[in-house]
Structure formats: C-alpha cells, structure tokens
Amino acid sequence: MSLRKQILLNAFSMNCVGHINHGLWTHPRDRSHEYKQLSYWTDLAKTLERGLFDGIFLADIVGVYDIYQSSVDLTLRESIQLPVNDPILLVSAMAAATQHLGFGITVNTSVEAPYTFARRMSTLDHLTEGRIGWNIVTGYLDSAVRALGQTGMNEHDTRYDRADDYLDVLYKLWEGSWADDAVVLDKTRRVFAEPDRVRKIHHKGPYYQSEGYHLAEPSAQRTPVLYQAGTSGRGRRFAGRHAECIFINAIDKAAAAKTARALREEAVAAGRRPEDIKIFVGMTVVPGRTASEAEAKLADYLDHANPEAGLAHFAAGSGIDFSRFEPDEAIEYATGNAIQSVTQLARQKGWTKRQLLKELAMGGRYPVVVGDGAKVAEELMSWVDEGGIDGFNLARTVVPESYVDFVDIVVPELQSRSAYKTAYDDGTLRRRLFGAGDRLPDNHYGSQFRRLEHVR
Amino acid sequence: MSLRKQILLNAFSMNCVGHINHGLWTHPRDRSHEYKQLSYWTDLAKTLERGLFDGIFLADIVGVYDIYQSSVDLTLRESIQLPVNDPILLVSAMAAATQHLGFGITVNTSVEAPYTFARRMSTLDHLTEGRIGWNIVTGYLDSAVRALGQTGMNEHDTRYDRADDYLDVLYKLWEGSWADDAVVLDKTRRVFAEPDRVRKIHHKGPYYQSEGYHLAEPSAQRTPVLYQAGTSGRGRRFAGRHAECIFINAIDKAAAAKTARALREEAVAAGRRPEDIKIFVGMTVVPGRTASEAEAKLADYLDHANPEAGLAHFAAGSGIDFSRFEPDEAIEYATGNAIQSVTQLARQKGWTKRQLLKELAMGGRYPVVVGDGAKVAEELMSWVDEGGIDGFNLARTVVPESYVDFVDIVVPELQSRSAYKTAYDDGTLRRRLFGAGDRLPDNHYGSQFRRLEHVR
C-alpha cells in the first residue's frame, strides 16, 4: 500500500465528434467521427482499462449551441457537440468489454420523471455490477427548452430546489423501497421476493409526487456514485449535500485550490468529511516520448484546432455572442450562468476576443500540459498537491491516440512515482474510489432514506 | 430463393424473471433470475443469431400488477414482471455480440418528450447499424400513473390521439431534420456537416410542441422499424397508419386469420399494401427430439408453472380481481382495455375461474405447441398458412433451454421444409424483414415528413 495519494483518472468524453478541444476532428489521425460505431467505444474502454483509468466520464447536452453568430452554422461545420448521441446507451457494450472501468454518465433531471430514471440507473448498476456513476445536471439551454416543448427554463435557484426534490424521490426508490434481504430466490418455497420486505414509497414534494415500488431489485451500489459539476453558490450547496465526485474547471493550481476548499467546506457543512468528495479538474495533456516529440505533437495539434469553434462553445455557456465584438473591444461578461467560474475568470482578466482566441488555441478552455512522461506526471502530481484535488478529467485531443499516448507514456511515470495504482482494487466503483463500502456512507444525506419512516 | 413464404421469428422476452409463462422460474434448470447479468443477454443473443432469429422483442411495463388480491404479494413472490429492469439499456451489449439479430424494444410514449426519445432511438440505430425496432406502447397501469406523478391516465382514444401527435414529432426529427447529404466529413474544407442541409423542425400539435434540430445525424433506417400490439378499434387504426410489425394474441388459427385480415384492411385504408405489415402471433413451443421427450418435458414444465400467477397477470390486464370469485362463479368481463382480445375471448367462452386456471396451465395465455421438430415445424407452418400471419413471437419457458431447443430441434425442420431462411440477408432490420429498402417505404405515412414543407 502506497502512502502517497493516488491520482484518480477519468477519461472525459462525449457521444459526439467535437467535445472540448474543438477542430481536432480535422486531424488526419483523428477518428472521433466514428462515435456512432460500437467498436469505437469498446476499443476505447479497453484502452482505458489497460491504463487502469477509474472511469470514463461522458458529458451530454440536450439542445444546440446557437449563440455565436446567432446560428448553428459554425456548430455544424465544426461539429461542436452537434450531432450528439445519447451517452447512456453506450454503457452496456463497454461494460461487457471490461471488468473494472467505471462509467460516469451525464443525465439531465428535466428529461424524465424520477421514477423511470431511477430504474435506468439501477438497471445499469446491475449490468455493470456496481460500476455506474451519474453526473447530475439540472440546467438547460434555451434551445432545449423549445425542443422539449417545456414552458420555460427555471431560474437558477429554483432549478436546484427542483433537483433536490428529484433526488429525494430517487433516494427513496434506490435506498428505501427494497430491503437487502427482500430477494430470496427460493425455488422450493416458490418465493422470489418476500412481499413484506418490499415497500411503496410515498413522496409528496414541492415539485414531484411519486407513489410506488421501485421497479428494480437492489443493485450493488443502490445509489450510483453521484457526480456533479456545478460551482455556483447554490450549485456548491447542492454538491455539498449530494455529490461524491465533483468536476471543476480551473485555470491554475491556485484557482483549483480555492474551489476545492470551498467545495469541501460545503461538504463539511452538510455533515460530511472533506475527503468524502473527490475533486477532478478538467485537463488536456499532450505527452511525448521526448520533450521535443511532445512539442512537435502540440504544434501539429494546434495546426488543426479551431479557437473560433472554442469561442462558439464558450459563447453558448456564457450567453455572449462574441462575433459581435471587435478583436480588441472590451467585453461585458455576465454572471450567474452555468459555467460561471470561467466567465468570472474572463471578466477578472478583462479578456478581449483576441485574448480569448489565444486562450482557446487548442479549441478548448482547459489547461494544457505538454512534455515527456516524467514532466507530465510531475505536473499532474503538483496539481494534486498544490491544488488540493484528487484527480483529473482528461479531455481528448486526437482520438484515440490521446488516450493511448497517456496510457503508454504517462501512466508508467505516475506509477514509478507511487502516484497511481498498479492494479485495480476489486469491488464497485464507489468502493474503489473511496476505499470503503459499496453503498452511500452513513454520513451522506441520501443514506437516511434507508429508514422506513423517511420513505413514507 | 425459396418460393414458400419464409416464417419470421422473434424471441419474446423481457428484462425480468417472470414474463409470460409464470412460475417456470422455479424450474431447477431455469436461469431467468440471471437477467441482471450482461452475459445472460449476450449469450441469449448469440443463441438466437445461431438460429437465424430475425429479432429479439423485449416487452416492458412501467408500474406493477396490483389488481389480484388488491396487492403485489403474489406478484413479488412469483416475480410476475416485478422486478423489471429497463430493456433499452441491454441493446448495445447484445449488438456488440451479434451481427444480424434485430432488436424490438418496448418504450411507452408517456415516459419522456419526443425530442429526447427520438435521439435515443437514433443512437441505437447507429450503434446497431440499422437493427433497431421500437414497439410503440401508449397505455399505462394506474400504478404507473401514481408512480410517475402524472395527473391521471388518459381515456383510451385520447391516448392514441396523443400518440399520433408524438409520432408526428418523431417523424419530423427522424425523417426531416437532416438531409442524407448533410454530413460530408470534409477535413480539408473543415466542414463536418453542411449547415444548409440541416433544418429545424417546428411542431405545434394538439399535445406536443417542439422546435429544434434533431440531435442525431441520419442513421441507417432513420425511423426504427415500428412495432405495435394494440388490437382495439382505435389501436387498429393507429397500427394501420404507423405499424410495420404487429404483435397479436390469438387462441387459434381462425382467430389469428380474423385479426390479421382486419389489420391488413386498416393498412390498406391508410394507403398501404396488405403485405406492408408483418404480423406475429404470440406462441409457446415445447419441442423434443422425439414426441415422447416433448411430452415428458411439457409435463415437467407444467409441474413448475403457476396458473394462479398467470391469473394474477391476466387480472392486471383485464382489471378483474379474480381472487374475489368462487371457482365456478360466472365472471363479468369488461371491454375496452389493453388486451381486449383476450378478455373478449374469455367473455365469449364464459370462462369461470376454474376454466381460466386450466387455460393458464403453463402460467400464460399463449397457444402451446408440443412435439418433435417435424410436428412443431408443420404446426407453425399451418399457423402461417391458415392464420394469414407472417411469424411468431416465441415466449420463453425454461431459460435458456427453450431457445436452445428451438434452434437445435425446430429450426432445421423448418429449413428442410423451405419455410425458414438458411442464412441472414445483409442489411438493416427493415431491409431483411421486407426485402426492400432501409428506410420507411414511400407509401408509409411517416415518409411524407422527408419533404421540407411538412417539417416546418
């Protein structure tokens, strides 16, 4: 057992062509357009498992990026998360191709009733034998609201109130409806499940009502590992209560440290320990066998990346149509949106469009670490130490080589520094991430719903 | 090429323990409780593909059977479709394990907005390379309405009106939003999709509104093969317009012929040809290497089946709590429910509870064909000839042996009589079922939505 903190790693991807580092789909070796094929995903899963990745984290968006130039033209030409397929449907194929890799799947709470969504997650937790995580997303693009035929997007805080209520229904179903000993599978007595060990939930919340039995029997984790990415004030409070893994954006280690500290304080305020949440920073890595190989690779990637596409993506997140600005014109940044932290940073720095495009040279907003394996490993370790974080969501560059390179070049260097596991531990995703049990810990808000009086 | 009509075959299953023939989970060789494991499904898919099955048809139910004895006690003890996991999440793993098998997945139109559901089906059509079908279900159990927190179940006809509107949104997204030549993937010109070949849909229907771009690029079939099972008057009209494959229950060949004729007339009334719908009858088969082996197997199965569990299932479908009746008491059957045809039959025959239990000896309501391979093959062929149908949804008995037996014992006898294919044709599920194109035929209602004026 190593004493040094082990870095956690998720591959950060999406069921689409352009995800974070836009424009790289035009690289001759890039295969991200093969996202429609199962083998693309099963091959990727096997590569990640070879590199002992903790999980693959799949983003999602419902709606389109239509702020920049008030159109989707650039979005379509550069395939900026459009087209985008459903991520949840990839899981069972990747699970069949692997044994340990975890799956963090983004699903918006506005898409369906908690009752049927609870079953989807339980089904995946069964099929993966406890390797499923859910990235809780509550917001929506305006274009999604119109596409879904909903009456209008909720105010930011109301969204989180709704999501709190949604989660309560889920906890009741996942944690409270079936006792651990409900399923006995006794062929002789002809009892599959003991009726007195299964109970109806009765939920009458401000936003959701549900009365019924959970449709799924208990899975290994019951509640999937809960991921979240909101970092606004209300979002942090929501994360402090619910999230077990939090994904943050940070421009540097000091910013990461500040956000991580604030998030752990929220967890403590919710009765948990600081270490009960694992914090992942979004990161782009370009490793080479040698420093010069890495630099040459970076230059090649930058030739294919499209900063303007990155700007169009950022426009959707910030609500600002940057196409309306001259290169050096001052930009008035708003606050209070979904990726507030990045907008805040841009506002603090007073970035003009020209400066934004420079920041987005790789087509995306994440810090870029370049170098040979040793240099990348040490830089990542320093992020963990100085940033007070637990690991990384590694954005892809050219697919699949960005993950193959990371596994072949960086992983051994992390391992030789005792900063990364050399084999998977057994058990569920939650057990491996936290070194404890398969289920929500007793100090987690959701654990109270195991008790009968909280279900009724 | 054979001149004789080729029998179409679906394995009829469900992501749960007890499906149609209830009680057989207690058989020592039955492994249906392994439904939570991926290998159960991938092994089954491989068996079916070895037997050249056209598809696996997965039923689903949201809600629980709580009519019989006004409780779920027997439902839980005999696992009568409870617990039941989500079927859609099984597809990608089975697709990765096979090359030709089709997937007919049941999804209720009330679960989510058409916009996100359209993406789910397109995603699966991509991942399966055109092997996906959708079984359109519109109704709900009362227990589901309460669990989903919806305000009340719609009247039967309104349900179909709603579903018509839901389908219109889907057709616009699937058929009309992206032109076939929209995705060019031109790395040199930096054009993934041509913006002027992708268009927004604008739907303002009586029940659904949607304004947006389909999130998925065109898949092989675009619209999945459309399955339906409704056989009431309004359901038949709905099927005549939309369905390409229809699943019916029939107690004998004459009943099948009557229903099949009525359905084909509805198709003709909707501007289609009688042969544009394929009709599948639900059937249970118990084959043996010899007639006596089959009879012994049947007796063994009957020892483990539970007619009372079958009655509890039928109670939920008919809305009648049969537990309140004496064995020989007259039962007043209602009309107008989801499985009207079976209730009608019971009413016509004036079945008492004692008689129902006898009909349900195998735990389910389907005709049971027993015998050696030759006898079963000839009986199935006679159903097709006299019943005017196209094939069968084969209910499972003891799993997996019921499918293994069918493949090993019956398939060769069907093949030697030129009644069943000896190899898969290439192409999509629709192409293989109908011997024509990958897309909806031009005489199908949904095909009109390819034209711009119908999308706007």
PDB file of N, CA and C in Angstrom, chain A residues 165-226:
ATOM      1  N   ASP A 165     -35.547  18.010  -4.816  1.00  0.00           N
ATOM      2  CA  ASP A 165     -36.774  17.228  -4.688  1.00  0.00           C
ATOM      3  C   ASP A 165     -36.695  15.948  -5.532  1.00  0.00           C
ATOM      4  N   TYR A 166     -36.153  16.103  -6.726  1.00  0.00           N
ATOM      5  CA  TYR A 166     -35.964  14.960  -7.635  1.00  0.00           C
ATOM      6  C   TYR A 166     -35.078  13.899  -6.970  1.00  0.00           C
ATOM      7  N   LEU A 167     -33.992  14.371  -6.358  1.00  0.00           N
ATOM      8  CA  LEU A 167     -33.072  13.433  -5.691  1.00  0.00           C
ATOM      9  C   LEU A 167     -33.754  12.722  -4.527  1.00  0.00           C
ATOM     10  N   ASP A 168     -34.616  13.420  -3.813  1.00  0.00           N
ATOM     11  CA  ASP A 168     -35.304  12.765  -2.700  1.00  0.00           C
ATOM     12  C   ASP A 168     -36.127  11.575  -3.188  1.00  0.00           C
ATOM     13  N   VAL A 169     -36.809  11.751  -4.314  1.00  0.00           N
ATOM     14  CA  VAL A 169     -37.569  10.620  -4.868  1.00  0.00           C
ATOM     15  C   VAL A 169     -36.617   9.477  -5.208  1.00  0.00           C
ATOM     16  N   LEU A 170     -35.505   9.816  -5.837  1.00  0.00           N
ATOM     17  CA  LEU A 170     -34.542   8.783  -6.226  1.00  0.00           C
ATOM     18  C   LEU A 170     -34.003   8.036  -5.009  1.00  0.00           C
ATOM     19  N   TYR A 171     -33.618   8.761  -3.973  1.00  0.00           N
ATOM     20  CA  TYR A 171     -33.085   8.098  -2.774  1.00  0.00           C
ATOM     21  C   TYR A 171     -34.121   7.153  -2.169  1.00  0.00           C
ATOM     22  N   LYS A 172     -35.357   7.610  -2.128  1.00  0.00           N
ATOM     23  CA  LYS A 172     -36.405   6.744  -1.565  1.00  0.00           C
ATOM     24  C   LYS A 172     -36.508   5.439  -2.358  1.00  0.00           C
ATOM     25  N   LEU A 173     -36.463   5.570  -3.698  1.00  0.00           N
ATOM     26  CA  LEU A 173     -36.571   4.379  -4.533  1.00  0.00           C
ATOM     27  C   LEU A 173     -35.315   3.509  -4.417  1.00  0.00           C
ATOM     28  N   TRP A 174     -34.168   4.134  -4.541  1.00  0.00           N
ATOM     29  CA  TRP A 174     -32.924   3.357  -4.550  1.00  0.00           C
ATOM     30  C   TRP A 174     -32.599   2.757  -3.174  1.00  0.00           C
ATOM     31  N   GLU A 175     -32.767   3.579  -2.141  1.00  0.00           N
ATOM     32  CA  GLU A 175     -32.310   3.157  -0.808  1.00  0.00           C
ATOM     33  C   GLU A 175     -33.408   2.524   0.037  1.00  0.00           C
ATOM     34  N   GLY A 176     -34.666   2.945  -0.209  1.00  0.00           N
ATOM     35  CA  GLY A 176     -35.692   2.584   0.756  1.00  0.00           C
ATOM     36  C   GLY A 176     -36.738   1.569   0.328  1.00  0.00           C
ATOM     37  N   SER A 177     -36.878   1.323  -0.963  1.00  0.00           N
ATOM     38  CA  SER A 177     -38.039   0.535  -1.389  1.00  0.00           C
ATOM     39  C   SER A 177     -37.857  -0.973  -1.187  1.00  0.00           C
ATOM     40  N   TRP A 178     -36.667  -1.460  -1.396  1.00  0.00           N
ATOM     41  CA  TRP A 178     -36.409  -2.904  -1.249  1.00  0.00           C
ATOM     42  C   TRP A 178     -35.392  -3.120  -0.133  1.00  0.00           C
ATOM     43  N   ALA A 179     -35.707  -3.992   0.805  1.00  0.00           N
ATOM     44  CA  ALA A 179     -34.722  -4.360   1.832  1.00  0.00           C
ATOM     45  C   ALA A 179     -33.627  -5.227   1.198  1.00  0.00           C
ATOM     46  N   ASP A 180     -32.474  -5.239   1.831  1.00  0.00           N
ATOM     47  CA  ASP A 180     -31.364  -6.044   1.309  1.00  0.00           C
ATOM     48  C   ASP A 180     -31.734  -7.518   1.203  1.00  0.00           C
ATOM     49  N   ASP A 181     -32.583  -7.963   2.116  1.00  0.00           N
ATOM     50  CA  ASP A 181     -32.937  -9.385   2.127  1.00  0.00           C
ATOM     51  C   ASP A 181     -34.292  -9.651   1.469  1.00  0.00           C
ATOM     52  N   ALA A 182     -34.742  -8.728   0.633  1.00  0.00           N
ATOM     53  CA  ALA A 182     -36.055  -8.911   0.001  1.00  0.00           C
ATOM     54  C   ALA A 182     -36.051 -10.068  -1.005  1.00  0.00           C
ATOM     55  N   VAL A 183     -35.010 -10.134  -1.820  1.00  0.00           N
ATOM     56  CA  VAL A 183     -34.962 -11.174  -2.850  1.00  0.00           C
ATOM     57  C   VAL A 183     -34.337 -12.428  -2.253  1.00  0.00           C
ATOM     58  N   VAL A 184     -35.110 -13.480  -2.179  1.00  0.00           N
ATOM     59  CA  VAL A 184     -34.602 -14.723  -1.586  1.00  0.00           C
ATOM     60  C   VAL A 184     -34.407 -15.827  -2.622  1.00  0.00           C
ATOM     61  N   LEU A 185     -35.092 -15.721  -3.745  1.00  0.00           N
ATOM     62  CA  LEU A 185     -34.927 -16.673  -4.857  1.00  0.00           C
ATOM     63  C   LEU A 185     -35.039 -18.113  -4.365  1.00  0.00           C
ATOM     64  N   ASP A 186     -36.080 -18.392  -3.641  1.00  0.00           N
ATOM     65  CA  ASP A 186     -36.279 -19.723  -3.066  1.00  0.00           C
ATOM     66  C   ASP A 186     -37.219 -20.511  -3.986  1.00  0.00           C
ATOM     67  N   LYS A 187     -36.634 -21.379  -4.794  1.00  0.00           N
ATOM     68  CA  LYS A 187     -37.431 -22.104  -5.777  1.00  0.00           C
ATOM     69  C   LYS A 187     -38.341 -23.135  -5.106  1.00  0.00           C
ATOM     70  N   THR A 188     -37.899 -23.684  -3.998  1.00  0.00           N
ATOM     71  CA  THR A 188     -38.681 -24.716  -3.325  1.00  0.00           C
ATOM     72  C   THR A 188     -39.934 -24.134  -2.680  1.00  0.00           C
ATOM     73  N   ARG A 189     -39.747 -23.038  -1.964  1.00  0.00           N
ATOM     74  CA  ARG A 189     -40.901 -22.380  -1.330  1.00  0.00           C
ATOM     75  C   ARG A 189     -41.692 -21.522  -2.317  1.00  0.00           C
ATOM     76  N   ARG A 190     -41.198 -21.413  -3.550  1.00  0.00           N
ATOM     77  CA  ARG A 190     -41.798 -20.533  -4.546  1.00  0.00           C
ATOM     78  C   ARG A 190     -41.876 -19.092  -4.048  1.00  0.00           C
ATOM     79  N   VAL A 191     -40.781 -18.578  -3.555  1.00  0.00           N
ATOM     80  CA  VAL A 191     -40.729 -17.174  -3.157  1.00  0.00           C
ATOM     81  C   VAL A 191     -39.532 -16.524  -3.842  1.00  0.00           C
ATOM     82  N   PHE A 192     -39.805 -15.684  -4.816  1.00  0.00           N
ATOM     83  CA  PHE A 192     -38.716 -14.918  -5.411  1.00  0.00           C
ATOM     84  C   PHE A 192     -38.361 -13.760  -4.493  1.00  0.00           C
ATOM     85  N   ALA A 193     -39.356 -12.945  -4.141  1.00  0.00           N
ATOM     86  CA  ALA A 193     -39.115 -11.837  -3.208  1.00  0.00           C
ATOM     87  C   ALA A 193     -40.146 -11.900  -2.094  1.00  0.00           C
ATOM     88  N   GLU A 194     -39.708 -11.590  -0.879  1.00  0.00           N
ATOM     89  CA  GLU A 194     -40.611 -11.580   0.277  1.00  0.00           C
ATOM     90  C   GLU A 194     -41.419 -10.286   0.261  1.00  0.00           C
ATOM     91  N   PRO A 195     -42.736 -10.395   0.093  1.00  0.00           N
ATOM     92  CA  PRO A 195     -43.544  -9.175  -0.026  1.00  0.00           C
ATOM     93  C   PRO A 195     -43.373  -8.211   1.149  1.00  0.00           C
ATOM     94  N   ASP A 196     -43.159  -8.735   2.364  1.00  0.00           N
ATOM     95  CA  ASP A 196     -43.073  -7.804   3.496  1.00  0.00           C
ATOM     96  C   ASP A 196     -41.715  -7.114   3.589  1.00  0.00           C
ATOM     97  N   ARG A 197     -40.825  -7.415   2.629  1.00  0.00           N
ATOM     98  CA  ARG A 197     -39.528  -6.733   2.612  1.00  0.00           C
ATOM     99  C   ARG A 197     -39.431  -5.728   1.454  1.00  0.00           C
ATOM    100  N   VAL A 198     -40.548  -5.493   0.798  1.00  0.00           N
ATOM    101  CA  VAL A 198     -40.594  -4.520  -0.302  1.00  0.00           C
ATOM    102  C   VAL A 198     -41.693  -3.523   0.015  1.00  0.00           C
ATOM    103  N   ARG A 199     -41.392  -2.245  -0.086  1.00  0.00           N
ATOM    104  CA  ARG A 199     -42.396  -1.263   0.295  1.00  0.00           C
ATOM    105  C   ARG A 199     -42.498  -0.137  -0.718  1.00  0.00           C
ATOM    106  N   LYS A 200     -43.687   0.399  -0.725  1.00  0.00           N
ATOM    107  CA  LYS A 200     -44.011   1.524  -1.582  1.00  0.00           C
ATOM    108  C   LYS A 200     -43.374   2.791  -1.031  1.00  0.00           C
ATOM    109  N   ILE A 201     -42.927   3.661  -1.900  1.00  0.00           N
ATOM    110  CA  ILE A 201     -42.559   4.992  -1.433  1.00  0.00           C
ATOM    111  C   ILE A 201     -43.766   5.899  -1.608  1.00  0.00           C
ATOM    112  N   HIS A 202     -43.801   6.920  -0.782  1.00  0.00           N
ATOM    113  CA  HIS A 202     -44.887   7.911  -0.846  1.00  0.00           C
ATOM    114  C   HIS A 202     -44.227   9.276  -0.812  1.00  0.00           C
ATOM    115  N   HIS A 203     -44.050   9.869  -1.934  1.00  0.00           N
ATOM    116  CA  HIS A 203     -43.362  11.160  -1.963  1.00  0.00           C
ATOM    117  C   HIS A 203     -44.316  12.265  -2.420  1.00  0.00           C
ATOM    118  N   LYS A 204     -44.461  13.260  -1.594  1.00  0.00           N
ATOM    119  CA  LYS A 204     -45.221  14.450  -1.990  1.00  0.00           C
ATOM    120  C   LYS A 204     -44.350  15.657  -1.762  1.00  0.00           C
ATOM    121  N   GLY A 205     -43.551  15.976  -2.733  1.00  0.00           N
ATOM    122  CA  GLY A 205     -42.641  17.103  -2.603  1.00  0.00           C
ATOM    123  C   GLY A 205     -43.211  18.337  -3.276  1.00  0.00           C
ATOM    124  N   PRO A 206     -42.482  19.437  -3.205  1.00  0.00           N
ATOM    125  CA  PRO A 206     -42.967  20.665  -3.840  1.00  0.00           C
ATOM    126  C   PRO A 206     -43.037  20.550  -5.361  1.00  0.00           C
ATOM    127  N   TYR A 207     -42.222  19.693  -5.956  1.00  0.00           N
ATOM    128  CA  TYR A 207     -42.192  19.603  -7.419  1.00  0.00           C
ATOM    129  C   TYR A 207     -42.568  18.217  -7.941  1.00  0.00           C
ATOM    130  N   TYR A 208     -42.296  17.187  -7.179  1.00  0.00           N
ATOM    131  CA  TYR A 208     -42.514  15.829  -7.660  1.00  0.00           C
ATOM    132  C   TYR A 208     -43.372  15.040  -6.680  1.00  0.00           C
ATOM    133  N   GLN A 209     -44.264  14.233  -7.246  1.00  0.00           N
ATOM    134  CA  GLN A 209     -45.047  13.291  -6.459  1.00  0.00           C
ATOM    135  C   GLN A 209     -44.783  11.896  -7.025  1.00  0.00           C
ATOM    136  N   SER A 210     -44.652  10.957  -6.118  1.00  0.00           N
ATOM    137  CA  SER A 210     -44.475   9.588  -6.591  1.00  0.00           C
ATOM    138  C   SER A 210     -44.909   8.615  -5.508  1.00  0.00           C
ATOM    139  N   GLU A 211     -45.758   7.686  -5.927  1.00  0.00           N
ATOM    140  CA  GLU A 211     -46.210   6.647  -5.018  1.00  0.00           C
ATOM    141  C   GLU A 211     -46.039   5.331  -5.753  1.00  0.00           C
ATOM    142  N   GLY A 212     -45.111   4.501  -5.270  1.00  0.00           N
ATOM    143  CA  GLY A 212     -44.916   3.243  -5.972  1.00  0.00           C
ATOM    144  C   GLY A 212     -43.724   2.470  -5.447  1.00  0.00           C
ATOM    145  N   TYR A 213     -43.625   1.241  -5.923  1.00  0.00           N
ATOM    146  CA  TYR A 213     -42.498   0.373  -5.612  1.00  0.00           C
ATOM    147  C   TYR A 213     -41.395   0.638  -6.623  1.00  0.00           C
ATOM    148  N   HIS A 214     -40.163   0.645  -6.147  1.00  0.00           N
ATOM    149  CA  HIS A 214     -39.082   0.719  -7.133  1.00  0.00           C
ATOM    150  C   HIS A 214     -39.167  -0.514  -8.018  1.00  0.00           C
ATOM    151  N   LEU A 215     -38.997  -0.319  -9.321  1.00  0.00           N
ATOM    152  CA  LEU A 215     -39.165  -1.432 -10.247  1.00  0.00           C
ATOM    153  C   LEU A 215     -37.977  -2.387 -10.230  1.00  0.00           C
ATOM    154  N   ALA A 216     -36.833  -1.922  -9.744  1.00  0.00           N
ATOM    155  CA  ALA A 216     -35.621  -2.751  -9.774  1.00  0.00           C
ATOM    156  C   ALA A 216     -35.287  -3.275  -8.389  1.00  0.00           C
ATOM    157  N   GLU A 217     -34.833  -4.495  -8.335  1.00  0.00           N
ATOM    158  CA  GLU A 217     -34.335  -5.026  -7.059  1.00  0.00           C
ATOM    159  C   GLU A 217     -32.995  -4.348  -6.723  1.00  0.00           C
ATOM    160  N   PRO A 218     -32.522  -4.458  -5.479  1.00  0.00           N
ATOM    161  CA  PRO A 218     -31.320  -3.723  -5.089  1.00  0.00           C
ATOM    162  C   PRO A 218     -30.096  -4.123  -5.922  1.00  0.00           C
ATOM    163  N   SER A 219     -29.366  -3.122  -6.378  1.00  0.00           N
ATOM    164  CA  SER A 219     -28.132  -3.362  -7.124  1.00  0.00           C
ATOM    165  C   SER A 219     -26.948  -3.171  -6.183  1.00  0.00           C
ATOM    166  N   ALA A 220     -25.768  -3.445  -6.695  1.00  0.00           N
ATOM    167  CA  ALA A 220     -24.576  -3.450  -5.828  1.00  0.00           C
ATOM    168  C   ALA A 220     -24.383  -2.130  -5.088  1.00  0.00           C
ATOM    169  N   GLN A 221     -24.548  -1.031  -5.783  1.00  0.00           N
ATOM    170  CA  GLN A 221     -24.333   0.268  -5.145  1.00  0.00           C
ATOM    171  C   GLN A 221     -25.640   0.922  -4.694  1.00  0.00           C
ATOM    172  N   ARG A 222     -26.769   0.380  -5.116  1.00  0.00           N
ATOM    173  CA  ARG A 222     -28.071   1.053  -4.962  1.00  0.00           C
ATOM    174  C   ARG A 222     -27.999   2.445  -5.605  1.00  0.00           C
ATOM    175  N   THR A 223     -27.691   3.478  -4.850  1.00  0.00           N
ATOM    176  CA  THR A 223     -27.490   4.794  -5.453  1.00  0.00           C
ATOM    177  C   THR A 223     -26.186   4.776  -6.251  1.00  0.00           C
ATOM    178  N   PRO A 224     -26.239   5.191  -7.525  1.00  0.00           N
ATOM    179  CA  PRO A 224     -24.986   5.248  -8.282  1.00  0.00           C
ATOM    180  C   PRO A 224     -24.051   6.281  -7.666  1.00  0.00           C
ATOM    181  N   VAL A 225     -22.769   6.180  -7.955  1.00  0.00           N
ATOM    182  CA  VAL A 225     -21.847   7.219  -7.490  1.00  0.00           C
ATOM    183  C   VAL A 225     -22.316   8.546  -8.086  1.00  0.00           C
ATOM    184  N   LEU A 226     -22.460   9.561  -7.236  1.00  0.00           N
ATOM    185  CA  LEU A 226     -23.052  10.824  -7.665  1.00  0.00           C
ATOM    186  C   LEU A 226     -21.974  11.835  -8.038  1.00  0.00           C
TER     187      LEU A 226
END
